[in-house]
Short mmCIF file of C-alpha atoms in Angstrom, two decimals:
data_model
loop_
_atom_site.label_atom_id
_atom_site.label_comp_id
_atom_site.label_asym_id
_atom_site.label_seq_id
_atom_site.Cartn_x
_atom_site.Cartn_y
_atom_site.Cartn_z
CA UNK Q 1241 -15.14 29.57 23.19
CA UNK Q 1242 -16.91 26.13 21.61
CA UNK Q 1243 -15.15 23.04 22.29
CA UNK Q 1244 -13.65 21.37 18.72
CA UNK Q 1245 -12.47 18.25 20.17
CA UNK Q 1246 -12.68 16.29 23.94
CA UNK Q 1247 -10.31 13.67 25.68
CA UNK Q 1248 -12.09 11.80 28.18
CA UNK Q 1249 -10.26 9.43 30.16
CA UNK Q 1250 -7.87 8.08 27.45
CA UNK Q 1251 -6.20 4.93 28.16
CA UNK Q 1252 -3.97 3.07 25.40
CA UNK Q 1253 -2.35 0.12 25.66
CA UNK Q 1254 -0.47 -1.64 23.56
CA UNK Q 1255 -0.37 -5.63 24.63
CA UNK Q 1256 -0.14 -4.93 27.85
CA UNK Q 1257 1.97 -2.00 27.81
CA UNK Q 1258 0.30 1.15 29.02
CA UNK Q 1259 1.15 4.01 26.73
CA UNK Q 1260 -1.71 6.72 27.49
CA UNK Q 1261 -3.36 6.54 30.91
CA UNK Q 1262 -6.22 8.76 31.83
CA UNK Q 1263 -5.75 11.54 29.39
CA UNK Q 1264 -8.19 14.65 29.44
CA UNK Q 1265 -8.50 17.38 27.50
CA UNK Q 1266 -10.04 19.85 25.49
CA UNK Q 1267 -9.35 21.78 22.56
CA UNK Q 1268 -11.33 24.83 22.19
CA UNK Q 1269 -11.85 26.45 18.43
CA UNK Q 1270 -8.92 28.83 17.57
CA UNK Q 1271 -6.47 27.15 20.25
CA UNK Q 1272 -2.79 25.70 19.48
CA UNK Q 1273 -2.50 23.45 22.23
CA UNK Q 1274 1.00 22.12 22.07
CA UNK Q 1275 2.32 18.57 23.50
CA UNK Q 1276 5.88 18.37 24.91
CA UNK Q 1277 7.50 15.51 26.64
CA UNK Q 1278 9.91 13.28 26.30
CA UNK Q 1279 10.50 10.28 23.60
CA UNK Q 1280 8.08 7.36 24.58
CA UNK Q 1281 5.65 9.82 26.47
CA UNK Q 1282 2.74 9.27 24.84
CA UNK Q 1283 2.86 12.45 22.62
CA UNK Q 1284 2.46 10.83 19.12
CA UNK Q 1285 -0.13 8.05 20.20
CA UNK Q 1286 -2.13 10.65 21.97
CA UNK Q 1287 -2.37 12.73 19.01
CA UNK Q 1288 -2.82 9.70 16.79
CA UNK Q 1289 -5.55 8.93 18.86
CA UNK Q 1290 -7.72 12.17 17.98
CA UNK Q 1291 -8.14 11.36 14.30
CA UNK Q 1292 -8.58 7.40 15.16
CA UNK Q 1293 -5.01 6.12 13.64
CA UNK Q 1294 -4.72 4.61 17.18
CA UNK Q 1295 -7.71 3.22 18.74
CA UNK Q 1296 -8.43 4.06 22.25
CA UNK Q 1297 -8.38 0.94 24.82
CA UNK Q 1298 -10.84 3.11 26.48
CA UNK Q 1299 -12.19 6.41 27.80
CA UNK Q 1300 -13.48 8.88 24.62
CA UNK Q 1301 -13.06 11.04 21.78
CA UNK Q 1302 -15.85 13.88 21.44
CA UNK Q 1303 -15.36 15.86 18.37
CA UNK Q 1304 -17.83 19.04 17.84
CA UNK Q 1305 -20.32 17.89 20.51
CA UNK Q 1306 -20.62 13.83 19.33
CA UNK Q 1307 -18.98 11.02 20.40
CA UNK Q 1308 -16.51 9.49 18.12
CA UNK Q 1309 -17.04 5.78 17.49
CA UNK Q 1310 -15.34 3.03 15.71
CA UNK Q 1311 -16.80 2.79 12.22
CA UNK Q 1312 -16.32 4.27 9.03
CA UNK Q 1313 -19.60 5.87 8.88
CA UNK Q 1314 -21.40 8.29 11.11
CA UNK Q 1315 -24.46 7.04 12.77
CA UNK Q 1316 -27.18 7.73 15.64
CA UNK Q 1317 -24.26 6.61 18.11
CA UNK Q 1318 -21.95 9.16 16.94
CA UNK Q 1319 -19.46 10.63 14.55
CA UNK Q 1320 -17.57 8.00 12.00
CA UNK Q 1321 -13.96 7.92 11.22
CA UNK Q 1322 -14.91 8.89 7.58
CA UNK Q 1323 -16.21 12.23 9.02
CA UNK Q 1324 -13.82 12.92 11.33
CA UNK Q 1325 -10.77 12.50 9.27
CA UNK Q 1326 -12.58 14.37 6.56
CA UNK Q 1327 -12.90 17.73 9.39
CA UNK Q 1328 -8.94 16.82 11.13
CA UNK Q 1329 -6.22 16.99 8.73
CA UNK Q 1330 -3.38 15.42 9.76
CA UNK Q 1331 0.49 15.87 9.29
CA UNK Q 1332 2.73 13.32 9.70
CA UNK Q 1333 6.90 13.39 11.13
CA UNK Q 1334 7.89 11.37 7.57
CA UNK Q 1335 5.25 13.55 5.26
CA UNK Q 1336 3.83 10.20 4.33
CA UNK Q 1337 3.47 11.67 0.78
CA UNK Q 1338 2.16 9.35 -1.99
CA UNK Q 1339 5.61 9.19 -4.67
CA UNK Q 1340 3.17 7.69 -7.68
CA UNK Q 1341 1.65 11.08 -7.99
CA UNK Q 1342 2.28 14.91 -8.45
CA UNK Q 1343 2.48 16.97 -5.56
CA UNK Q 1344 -0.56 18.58 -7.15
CA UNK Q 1345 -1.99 15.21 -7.36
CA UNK Q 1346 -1.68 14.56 -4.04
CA UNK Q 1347 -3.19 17.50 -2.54
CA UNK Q 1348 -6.29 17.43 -4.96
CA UNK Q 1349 -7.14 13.51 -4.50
CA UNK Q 1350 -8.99 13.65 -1.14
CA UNK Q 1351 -11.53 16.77 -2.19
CA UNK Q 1352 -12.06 14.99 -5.04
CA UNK Q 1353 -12.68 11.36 -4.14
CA UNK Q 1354 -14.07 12.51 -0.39
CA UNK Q 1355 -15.74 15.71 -0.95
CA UNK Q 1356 -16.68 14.72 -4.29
CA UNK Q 1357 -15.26 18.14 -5.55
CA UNK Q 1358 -15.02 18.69 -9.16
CA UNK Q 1359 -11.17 18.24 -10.61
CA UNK Q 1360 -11.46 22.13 -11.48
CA UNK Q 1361 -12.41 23.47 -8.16
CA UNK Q 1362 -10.14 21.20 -6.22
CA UNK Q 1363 -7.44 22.39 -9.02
CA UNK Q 1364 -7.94 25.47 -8.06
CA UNK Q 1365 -8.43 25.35 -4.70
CA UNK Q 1366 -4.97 23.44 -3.97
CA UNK Q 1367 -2.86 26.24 -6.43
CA UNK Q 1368 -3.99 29.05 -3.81
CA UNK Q 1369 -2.78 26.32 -0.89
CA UNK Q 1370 0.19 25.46 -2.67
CA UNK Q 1371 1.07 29.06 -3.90
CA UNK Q 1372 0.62 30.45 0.39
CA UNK Q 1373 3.39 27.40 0.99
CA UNK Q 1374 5.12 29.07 -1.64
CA UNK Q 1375 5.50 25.97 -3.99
CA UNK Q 1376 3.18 27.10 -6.63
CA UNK Q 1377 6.28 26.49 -9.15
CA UNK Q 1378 6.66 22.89 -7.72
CA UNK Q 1379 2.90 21.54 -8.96
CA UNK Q 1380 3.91 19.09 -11.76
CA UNK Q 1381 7.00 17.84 -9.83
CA UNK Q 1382 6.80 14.14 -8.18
CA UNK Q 1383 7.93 14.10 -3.98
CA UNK Q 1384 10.95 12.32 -5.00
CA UNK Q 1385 12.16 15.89 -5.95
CA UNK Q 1386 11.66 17.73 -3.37
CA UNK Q 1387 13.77 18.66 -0.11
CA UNK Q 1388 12.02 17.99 3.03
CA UNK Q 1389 11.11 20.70 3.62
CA UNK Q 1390 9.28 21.30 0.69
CA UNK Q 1391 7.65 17.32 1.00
CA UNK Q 1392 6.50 18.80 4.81
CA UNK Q 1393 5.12 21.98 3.08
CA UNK Q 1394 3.00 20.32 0.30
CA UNK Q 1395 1.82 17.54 3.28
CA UNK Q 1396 0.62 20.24 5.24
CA UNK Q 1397 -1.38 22.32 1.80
CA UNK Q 1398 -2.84 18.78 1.41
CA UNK Q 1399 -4.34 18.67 4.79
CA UNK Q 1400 -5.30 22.04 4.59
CA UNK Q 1401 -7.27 21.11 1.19
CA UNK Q 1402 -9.91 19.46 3.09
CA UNK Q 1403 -10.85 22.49 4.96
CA UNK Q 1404 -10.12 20.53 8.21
CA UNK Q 1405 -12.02 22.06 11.57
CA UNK Q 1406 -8.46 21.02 12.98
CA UNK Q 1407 -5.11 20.02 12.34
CA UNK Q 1408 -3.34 17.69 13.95
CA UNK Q 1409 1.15 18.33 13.65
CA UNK Q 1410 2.90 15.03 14.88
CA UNK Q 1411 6.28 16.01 15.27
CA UNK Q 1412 6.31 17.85 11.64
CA UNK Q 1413 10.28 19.26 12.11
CA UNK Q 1414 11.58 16.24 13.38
CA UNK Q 1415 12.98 14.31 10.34
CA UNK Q 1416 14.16 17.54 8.71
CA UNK Q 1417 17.48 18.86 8.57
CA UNK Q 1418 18.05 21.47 10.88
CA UNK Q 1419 18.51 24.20 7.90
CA UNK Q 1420 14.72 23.39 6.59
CA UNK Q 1421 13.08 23.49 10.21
CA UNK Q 1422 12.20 27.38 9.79
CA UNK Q 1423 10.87 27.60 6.17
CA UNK Q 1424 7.83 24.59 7.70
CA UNK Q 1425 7.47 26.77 11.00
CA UNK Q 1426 6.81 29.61 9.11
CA UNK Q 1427 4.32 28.07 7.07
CA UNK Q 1428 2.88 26.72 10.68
CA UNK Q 1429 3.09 30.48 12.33
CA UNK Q 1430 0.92 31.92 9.27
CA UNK Q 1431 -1.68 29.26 9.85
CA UNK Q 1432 -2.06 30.24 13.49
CA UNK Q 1433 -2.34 34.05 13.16
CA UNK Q 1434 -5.00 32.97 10.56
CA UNK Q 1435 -6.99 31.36 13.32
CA UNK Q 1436 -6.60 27.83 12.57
CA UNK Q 1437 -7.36 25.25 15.73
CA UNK Q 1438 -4.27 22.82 15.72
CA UNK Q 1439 -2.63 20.18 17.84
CA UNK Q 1440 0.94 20.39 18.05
CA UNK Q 1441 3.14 17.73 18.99
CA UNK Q 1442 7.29 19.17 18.79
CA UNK Q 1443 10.67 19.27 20.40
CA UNK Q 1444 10.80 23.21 19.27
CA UNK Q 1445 10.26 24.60 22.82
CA UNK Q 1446 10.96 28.34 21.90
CA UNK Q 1447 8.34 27.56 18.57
CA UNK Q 1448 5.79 26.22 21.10
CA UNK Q 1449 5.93 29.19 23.71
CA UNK Q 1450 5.64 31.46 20.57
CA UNK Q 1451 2.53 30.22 18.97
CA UNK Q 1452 1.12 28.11 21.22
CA UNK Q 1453 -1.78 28.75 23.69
CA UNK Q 1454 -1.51 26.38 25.93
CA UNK Q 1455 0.66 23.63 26.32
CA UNK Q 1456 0.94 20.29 28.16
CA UNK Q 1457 3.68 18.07 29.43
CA UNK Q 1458 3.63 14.46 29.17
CA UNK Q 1459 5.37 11.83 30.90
CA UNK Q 1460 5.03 7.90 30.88
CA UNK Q 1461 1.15 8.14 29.14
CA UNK Q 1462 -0.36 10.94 31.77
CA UNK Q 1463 -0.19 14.93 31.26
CA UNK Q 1464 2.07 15.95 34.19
CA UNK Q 1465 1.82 19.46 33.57
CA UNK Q 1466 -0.70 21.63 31.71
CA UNK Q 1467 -1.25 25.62 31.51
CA UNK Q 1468 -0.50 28.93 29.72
CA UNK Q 1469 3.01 28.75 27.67
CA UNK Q 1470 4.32 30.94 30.22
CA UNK Q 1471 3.18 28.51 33.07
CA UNK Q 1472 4.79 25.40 31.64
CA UNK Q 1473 7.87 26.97 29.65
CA UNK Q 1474 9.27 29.73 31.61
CA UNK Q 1475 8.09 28.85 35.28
CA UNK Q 1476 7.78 25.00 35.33
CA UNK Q 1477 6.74 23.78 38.82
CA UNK Q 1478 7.79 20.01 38.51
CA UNK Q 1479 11.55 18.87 38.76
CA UNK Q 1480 11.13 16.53 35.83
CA UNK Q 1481 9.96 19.09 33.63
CA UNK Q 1482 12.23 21.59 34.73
CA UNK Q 1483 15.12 18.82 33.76
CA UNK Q 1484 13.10 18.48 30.78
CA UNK Q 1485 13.60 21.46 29.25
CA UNK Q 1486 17.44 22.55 30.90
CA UNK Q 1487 17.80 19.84 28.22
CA UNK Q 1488 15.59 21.25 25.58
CA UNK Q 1489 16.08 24.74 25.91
CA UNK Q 1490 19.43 25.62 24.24
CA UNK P 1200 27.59 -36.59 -38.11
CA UNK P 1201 24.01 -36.10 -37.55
CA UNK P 1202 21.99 -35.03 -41.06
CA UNK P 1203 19.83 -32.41 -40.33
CA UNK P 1204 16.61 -32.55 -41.97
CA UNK P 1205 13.82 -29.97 -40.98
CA UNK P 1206 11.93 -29.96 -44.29
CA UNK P 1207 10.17 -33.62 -42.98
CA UNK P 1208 9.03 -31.47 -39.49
CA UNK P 1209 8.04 -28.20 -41.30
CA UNK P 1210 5.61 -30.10 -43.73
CA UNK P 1211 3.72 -31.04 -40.40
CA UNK P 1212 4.15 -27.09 -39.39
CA UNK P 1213 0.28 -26.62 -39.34
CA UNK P 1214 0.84 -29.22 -36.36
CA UNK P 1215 2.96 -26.61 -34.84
CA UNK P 1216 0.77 -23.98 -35.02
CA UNK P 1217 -2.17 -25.76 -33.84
CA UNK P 1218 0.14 -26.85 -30.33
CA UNK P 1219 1.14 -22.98 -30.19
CA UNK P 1220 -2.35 -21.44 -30.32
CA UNK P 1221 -3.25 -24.11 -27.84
CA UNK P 1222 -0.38 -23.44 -25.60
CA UNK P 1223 -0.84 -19.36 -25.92
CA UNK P 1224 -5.01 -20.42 -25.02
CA UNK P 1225 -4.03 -22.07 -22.04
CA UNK P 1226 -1.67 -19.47 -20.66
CA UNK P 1227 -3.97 -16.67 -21.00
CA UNK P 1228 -6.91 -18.46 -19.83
CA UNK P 1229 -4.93 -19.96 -16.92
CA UNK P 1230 -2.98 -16.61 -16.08
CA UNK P 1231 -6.11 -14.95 -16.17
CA UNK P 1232 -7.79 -16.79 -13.54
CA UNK P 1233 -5.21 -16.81 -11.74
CA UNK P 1234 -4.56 -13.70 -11.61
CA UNK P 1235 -8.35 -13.72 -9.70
CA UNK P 1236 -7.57 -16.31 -8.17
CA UNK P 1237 -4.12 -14.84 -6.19
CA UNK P 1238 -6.02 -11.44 -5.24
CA UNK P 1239 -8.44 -13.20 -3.47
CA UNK P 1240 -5.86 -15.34 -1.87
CA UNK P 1241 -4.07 -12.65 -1.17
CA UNK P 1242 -7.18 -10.14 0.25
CA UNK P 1243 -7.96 -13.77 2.06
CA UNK P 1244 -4.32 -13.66 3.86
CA UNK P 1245 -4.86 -9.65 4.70
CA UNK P 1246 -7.90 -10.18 6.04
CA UNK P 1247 -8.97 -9.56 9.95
CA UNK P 1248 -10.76 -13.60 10.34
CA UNK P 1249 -8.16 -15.61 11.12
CA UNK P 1250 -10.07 -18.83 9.98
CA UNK P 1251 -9.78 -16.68 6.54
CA UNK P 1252 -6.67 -16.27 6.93
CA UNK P 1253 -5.34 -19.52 8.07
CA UNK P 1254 -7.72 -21.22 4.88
CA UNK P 1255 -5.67 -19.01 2.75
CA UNK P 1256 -2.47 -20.01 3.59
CA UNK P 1257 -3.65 -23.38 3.53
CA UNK P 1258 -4.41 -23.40 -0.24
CA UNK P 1259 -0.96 -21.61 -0.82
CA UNK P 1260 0.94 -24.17 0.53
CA UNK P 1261 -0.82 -27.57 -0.50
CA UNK P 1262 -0.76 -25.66 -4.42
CA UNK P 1263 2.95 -24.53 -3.74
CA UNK P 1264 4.33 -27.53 -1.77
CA UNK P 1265 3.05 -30.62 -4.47
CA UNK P 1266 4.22 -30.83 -8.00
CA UNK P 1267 2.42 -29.04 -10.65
CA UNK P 1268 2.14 -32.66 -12.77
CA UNK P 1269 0.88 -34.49 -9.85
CA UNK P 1270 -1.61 -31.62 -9.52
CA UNK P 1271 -2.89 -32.31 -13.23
CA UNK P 1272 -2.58 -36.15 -12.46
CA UNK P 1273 -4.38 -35.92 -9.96
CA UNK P 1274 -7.61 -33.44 -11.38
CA UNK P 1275 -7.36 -35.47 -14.29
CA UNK P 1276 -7.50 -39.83 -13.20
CA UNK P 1277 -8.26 -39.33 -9.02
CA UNK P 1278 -10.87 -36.57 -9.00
CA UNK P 1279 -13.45 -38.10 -11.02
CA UNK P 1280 -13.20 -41.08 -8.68
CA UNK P 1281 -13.83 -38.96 -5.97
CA UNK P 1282 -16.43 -37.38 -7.11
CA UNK P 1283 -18.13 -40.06 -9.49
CA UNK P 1284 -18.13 -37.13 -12.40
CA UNK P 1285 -15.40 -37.48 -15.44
CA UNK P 1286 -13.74 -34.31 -15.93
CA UNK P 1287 -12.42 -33.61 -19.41
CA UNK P 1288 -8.84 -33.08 -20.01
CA UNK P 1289 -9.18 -29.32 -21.16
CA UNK P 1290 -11.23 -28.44 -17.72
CA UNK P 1291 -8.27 -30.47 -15.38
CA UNK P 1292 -6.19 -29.35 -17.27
CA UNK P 1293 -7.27 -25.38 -17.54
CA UNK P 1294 -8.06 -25.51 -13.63
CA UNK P 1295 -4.75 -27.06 -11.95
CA UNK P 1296 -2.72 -24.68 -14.21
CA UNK P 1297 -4.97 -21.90 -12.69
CA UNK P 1298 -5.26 -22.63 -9.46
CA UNK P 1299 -1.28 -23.69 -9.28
CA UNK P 1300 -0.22 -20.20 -10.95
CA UNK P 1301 -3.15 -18.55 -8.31
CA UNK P 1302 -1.39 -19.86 -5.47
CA UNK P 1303 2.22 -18.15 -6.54
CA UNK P 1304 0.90 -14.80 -7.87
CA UNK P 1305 -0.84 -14.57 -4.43
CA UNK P 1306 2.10 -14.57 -2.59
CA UNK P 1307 3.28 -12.46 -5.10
CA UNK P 1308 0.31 -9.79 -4.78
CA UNK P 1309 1.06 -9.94 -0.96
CA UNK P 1310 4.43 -9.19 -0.78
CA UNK P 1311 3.90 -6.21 -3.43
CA UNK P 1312 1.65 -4.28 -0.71
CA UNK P 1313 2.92 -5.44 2.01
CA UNK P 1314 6.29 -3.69 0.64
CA UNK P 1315 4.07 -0.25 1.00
CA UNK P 1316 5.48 1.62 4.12
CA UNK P 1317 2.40 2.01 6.71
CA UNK P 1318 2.58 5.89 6.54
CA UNK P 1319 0.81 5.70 3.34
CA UNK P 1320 -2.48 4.10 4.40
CA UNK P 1321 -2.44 6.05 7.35
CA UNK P 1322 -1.92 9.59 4.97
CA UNK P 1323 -4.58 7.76 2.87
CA UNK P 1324 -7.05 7.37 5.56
CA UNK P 1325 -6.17 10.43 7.46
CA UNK P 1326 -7.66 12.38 4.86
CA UNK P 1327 -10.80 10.83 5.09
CA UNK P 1328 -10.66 7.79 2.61
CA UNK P 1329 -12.01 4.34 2.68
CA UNK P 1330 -9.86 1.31 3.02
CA UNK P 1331 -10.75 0.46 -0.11
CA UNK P 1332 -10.23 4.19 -1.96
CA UNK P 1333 -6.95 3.78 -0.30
CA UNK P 1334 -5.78 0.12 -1.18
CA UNK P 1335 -7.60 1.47 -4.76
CA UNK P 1336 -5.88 5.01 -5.14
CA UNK P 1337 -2.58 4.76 -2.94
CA UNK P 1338 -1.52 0.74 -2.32
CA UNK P 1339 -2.39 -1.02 -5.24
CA UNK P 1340 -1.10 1.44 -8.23
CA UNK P 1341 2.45 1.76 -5.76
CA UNK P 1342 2.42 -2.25 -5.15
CA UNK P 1343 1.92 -3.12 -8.86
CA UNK P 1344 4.81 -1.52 -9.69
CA UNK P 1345 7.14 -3.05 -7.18
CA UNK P 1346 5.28 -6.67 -7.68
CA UNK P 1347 5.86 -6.76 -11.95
CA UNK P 1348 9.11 -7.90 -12.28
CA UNK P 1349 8.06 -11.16 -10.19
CA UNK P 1350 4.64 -11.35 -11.46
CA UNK P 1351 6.38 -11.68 -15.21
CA UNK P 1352 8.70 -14.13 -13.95
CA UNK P 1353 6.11 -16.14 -12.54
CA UNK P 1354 3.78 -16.11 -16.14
CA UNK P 1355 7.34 -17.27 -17.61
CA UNK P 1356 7.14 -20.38 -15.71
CA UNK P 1357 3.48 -21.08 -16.18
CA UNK P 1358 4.22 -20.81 -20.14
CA UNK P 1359 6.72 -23.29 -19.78
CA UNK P 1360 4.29 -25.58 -17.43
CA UNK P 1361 1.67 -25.37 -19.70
CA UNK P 1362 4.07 -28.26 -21.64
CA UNK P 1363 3.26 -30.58 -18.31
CA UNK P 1364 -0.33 -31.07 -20.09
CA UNK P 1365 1.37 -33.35 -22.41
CA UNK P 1366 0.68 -36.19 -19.40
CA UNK P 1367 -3.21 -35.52 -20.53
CA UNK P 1368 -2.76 -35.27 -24.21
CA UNK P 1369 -3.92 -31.51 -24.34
CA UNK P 1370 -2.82 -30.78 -28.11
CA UNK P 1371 -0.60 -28.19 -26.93
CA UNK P 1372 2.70 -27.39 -28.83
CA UNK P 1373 4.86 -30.32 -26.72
CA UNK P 1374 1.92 -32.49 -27.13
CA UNK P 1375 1.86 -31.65 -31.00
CA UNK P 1376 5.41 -31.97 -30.94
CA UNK P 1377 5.91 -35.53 -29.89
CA UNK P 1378 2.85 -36.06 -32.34
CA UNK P 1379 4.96 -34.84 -35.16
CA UNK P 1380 8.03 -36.76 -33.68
CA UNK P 1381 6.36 -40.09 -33.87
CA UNK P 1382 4.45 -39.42 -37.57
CA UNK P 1383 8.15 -38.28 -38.77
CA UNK P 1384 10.83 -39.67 -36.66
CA UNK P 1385 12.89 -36.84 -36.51
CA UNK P 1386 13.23 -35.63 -32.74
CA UNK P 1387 15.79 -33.53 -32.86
CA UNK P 1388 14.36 -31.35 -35.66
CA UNK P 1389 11.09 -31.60 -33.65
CA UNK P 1390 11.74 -30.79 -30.55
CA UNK P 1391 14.51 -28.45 -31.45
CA UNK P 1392 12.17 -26.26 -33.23
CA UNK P 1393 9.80 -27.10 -30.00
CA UNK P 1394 12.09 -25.70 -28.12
CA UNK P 1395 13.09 -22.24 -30.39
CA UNK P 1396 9.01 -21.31 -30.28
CA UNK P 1397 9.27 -21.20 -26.55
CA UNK P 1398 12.22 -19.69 -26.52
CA UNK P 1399 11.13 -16.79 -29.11
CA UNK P 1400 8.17 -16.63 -27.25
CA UNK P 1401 9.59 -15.90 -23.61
CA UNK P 1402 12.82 -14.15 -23.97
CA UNK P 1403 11.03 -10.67 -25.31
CA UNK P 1404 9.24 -11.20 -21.39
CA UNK P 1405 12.55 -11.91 -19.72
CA UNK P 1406 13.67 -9.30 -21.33
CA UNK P 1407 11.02 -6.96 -20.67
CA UNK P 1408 11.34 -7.71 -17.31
CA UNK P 1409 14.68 -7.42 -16.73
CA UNK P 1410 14.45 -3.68 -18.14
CA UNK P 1411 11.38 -2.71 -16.14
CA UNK P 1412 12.98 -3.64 -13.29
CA UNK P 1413 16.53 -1.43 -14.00
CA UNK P 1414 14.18 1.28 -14.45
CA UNK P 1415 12.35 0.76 -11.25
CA UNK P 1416 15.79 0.81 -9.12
CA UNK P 1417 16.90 3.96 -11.09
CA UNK P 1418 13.85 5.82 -10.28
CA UNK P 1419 13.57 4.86 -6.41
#
C-alpha cells in the first residue's frame, strides 16, 4: 500500500498553548483512518492541519512522496497549498456553503476556476455527484433551502468534484439534527466501499468501527491510542479511553 | 405675510442648472475615486504589514476625525503655502471631497467582509483557490451585498457635502444659489428651490436604500 499523506512530528501551538504535540502518522491509499477523542483534543486542528487551514508550528506534512510547504505554489522545495487543496477535499462541521450561489454553482466553481474545466464538463460532472447524493432535483435551489442534511450532502459532492486523492471529514454529523445524521453517513459509507482514502474526524463511535480501518485516540494534542477498530473500540487498553467511550458508546 | 415670488429666481434657472450639473460632476467624480480610494484603504487595513496597516488607519482617522470644510480650507489657502504650488479650486476641491468620502467608504468596505463568517474563505481555499479567486468569487460578491445600504447612505452625505465647496466658490448649485440670491434678492425662493433639487435628488436613494435593505433582512 503507497502512502497518500505523512505526519511527522506535528506540533501546534496556538500563543503559547500547545494544541498538537508530536503527532505521527500515515495514511495509506484506500484507508479511513478515523480520529476520536474528546472536545479540545486536537482532532479538528490536526485534521485542519493536513490540507494547511492550520499551519504547523513545526514537524511536517508529506503528501504523495513531497513535502508540503507554505506557499501557494508548488516548487523545487515541495508541494504548494494550491496543489494540495486541489488533490484533499475537505468537509467542514458547518458545511461552509457559499449562500450567493446555487448548490450547483457551488459544486461546479472550483473545477472551473482551478482545474480550468469547461462550464459543460464541470456541469456535467457535478449532476452525476449530485444525483449519487441523491439531490439531483435540488440543483437550481440556493443553501438557504436546504435541511442540513442536504447542505452536508451537496458540501461533500463539491469536494468530491475536484477528484480529491483524499478527503478530509471534520466532524461532518455534528451540527445536524440527530434525524439527518444517517442520510450524510450513508452518503459517507458509499464513498468508502468505493475505495475512497478519507480522514475522519466524529463522535459516531459505532459509524467509525463500521467503516473505518484504523482509528486513533487523541487526548490533550498527542495520539494516546492507535490500531485496528477492533483494537481501539471494542478492547481499549487505556483507562481514559475506556472512560471515553462508556461515555460515547450508548 | 411673506409674497412669494419665484418667477424673479426661475428667470435665472439656467443658473440652477449650471450649479446642478456641477454638483452631480463633483459627486460622481469624487464618489468614484473614492470608491478607489476606500478599497485600498481597506485591502491596506487587511493586510499582513503592520506598518501598512497602522498607515491605513492613520489616514482613516485624520480624514474622519477633522471637518470636511476645514479639509477643503485647508487644500485650498494652506497647501499651496506648503508646497509653494497654487492649487486650483476644482482640484482642492475634487480631492478633499475624494479623499474625505475614501476614508468612510473604507471603513465601510471593511466591515462588509469582515461580516463574512471565516468558514467561507476556508471552503474557498480548501478547494484549491487563491486568496484572491476567493475574496473575488466568494467575499466580495457576499460583502457587497451586506455593505450597500451603508455605502448609499454614505454617497447621500457626500451629495449634500459637495454644498461645503461654496467656501471656494466652486459654481456648484449652493454656490449658484447664493449667486442668484444676491443678483435677485429673493432667498427664500432661492434657496427654497436650492433646497427641493437636493431633496428630489436624494430621497429616490434613501429610498432605494431603505428597500434594499428590507429585502436583504427578508432573505437572510
Amino acid at each position: 500500500m503507497s502512502t497518500i499523506l505523512r505526519v511527522e512530528n506535528l506540533t501546534k501551538y496556538f500563543d503559547s498553548h500547545l494544541v498538537l504535540d508530536g503527532i505521527n502518522l500515515e495514511v495509506n491509499n484506500q484507508d479511513i483512518l478515523a480520529v476520536i477523542g474528546p472536545s479540545g483534543s486536537g482532532k479538528s486542528t490536526l485534521i485542519r492541519c493536513m490540507n494547511m487551514l492550520e499551519l504547523p508550528s513545526s514537524g511536517s506534512i508529506v503528501f504523495d512522496g513531497k513535502q508540503v510547504i507554505n506557499a501557494f505554489k508548488s516548487n523545487e522545495n515541495g508541494i504548494g497549498t494550491g496543489e494540495l487543496r486541489r488533490r484533499v477535499g475537505m468537509v467542514f462541521q458547518h458545511f461552509n456553503l457559499y449562500p450567493h450561489r446555487t448548490v450547483l454553482e457551488n459544486v461546479t466553481q472550483a473545477p472551473i476556476l482551478v482545474n480550468k474545466e469547461s462550464v459543460q464538463d464541470a456541469t456535467t460532472h457535478a449532476k452525476e455527484l449530485l444525483e449519487s447524493v441523491g439531490l439531483v432535483e435540488k440543483i437550481h435551489e440556493f443553501p438557504n433551502h436546504l435541511s442540513g442534511g442536504q447542505k452536508q450532502r451537496v458540501a461533500i459532492a463539491r469536494a468530491l468534484a475536484m477528484r480529491p486523492n483524499l478527503l478530509l471529514l471534520d466532524e461532518v454529523t455534528s451540527a445536524l439534527d440527530p434525524e439527518l445524521v444517517g442520510e450524510v453517513l450513508q452518503v459517507i459509507k458509499r464513498l468508502a466501499n468505493q475505495g475512497m482514502t478519507m480522514v475522519i474526524v466524529t463522535h459516531e463511535m459505532a459509524f467509525a468501527g463500521d467503516v473505518a480501518n484504523k482509528v486513533i485516540f487523541m487526548e490533550d494534542g498527542q495520539i494516546k491510542e492507535s490500531g485496528s477498530p477492533a483494537e481501539i473500540l471494542v478492547t481499549p487498553s487505556s483507562e481514559r479511553l475506556k472512560l471515553f467511550l462508556s461515555r460515547h458508546l450508548r | 405675510m411673506y409674497q412669494w415670488d419665484f418667477y424673479t429666481v426661475l428667470q435665472s434657472f439656467d443658473l440652477f442648472l449650471i450649479g446642478l450639473w456641477t454638483t452631480f460632476l463633483y459627486t460622481v467624480g469624487s464618489i468614484s475615486i473614492g470608491i478607489v480610494v476606500g478599497l485600498a484603504v481597506c485591502f491596506a487595513r487587511l493586510a499582513k504589514l503592520q506598518s501598512v496597516r497602522l498607515l491605513a488607519r492613520s489616514y482613516q482617522e485624520l480624514f474622519r476625525c477633522t471637518p470636511l470644510l476645514v479639509q477643503i480650507m485647508w487644500a485650498y489657502y494652506a497647501l499651496p503655502l506648503l508646497t509653494g504650488y497654487s492649487i486650483s479650486n476644482t482640484t482642492a476641491g475634487l480631492l478633499t471631497l475624494s479623499l474625505y468620502v475614501g476614508a468612510f467608504y473604507s471603513e465601510i468596505f471593511r466591515g462588509g467582509i469582515n461580516a463574512i463568517e471565516r468558514g467561507q474563505t476556508e471552503a474557498g481555499l480548501a478547494t484549491g483557490l487563491s486568496r484572491v479567486q476567493v475574496m473575488h468569487h466568494i467575499i466580495l460578491p457576499q460583502a457587497i451585498k451586506k455593505m450597500l445600504p451603508a455605502f448609499i447612505n454614505q454617497s447621500v452625505i457626500q451629495v449634500k457635502n459637495t454644498s461645503l465647496l461654496y467656501a471656494i466658490s466652486v459654481a456648484e448649485l449652493t454656490y449658484m444659489t447664493s449667486v442668484v440670491n444676491s443678483e435677485t434678492y429673493r432667498p427664500m425662493e432661492a434657496f427654497t428651490l436650492a433646497a427641493v433639487m437636493y431633496f428630489l435628488m436624494l430621497f429616490p436613494l434613501t429610498q432605494f436604500a431603505d428597500r434594499f435593505e428590507k429585502n436583504l433582512r427578508q432573505s437572510d
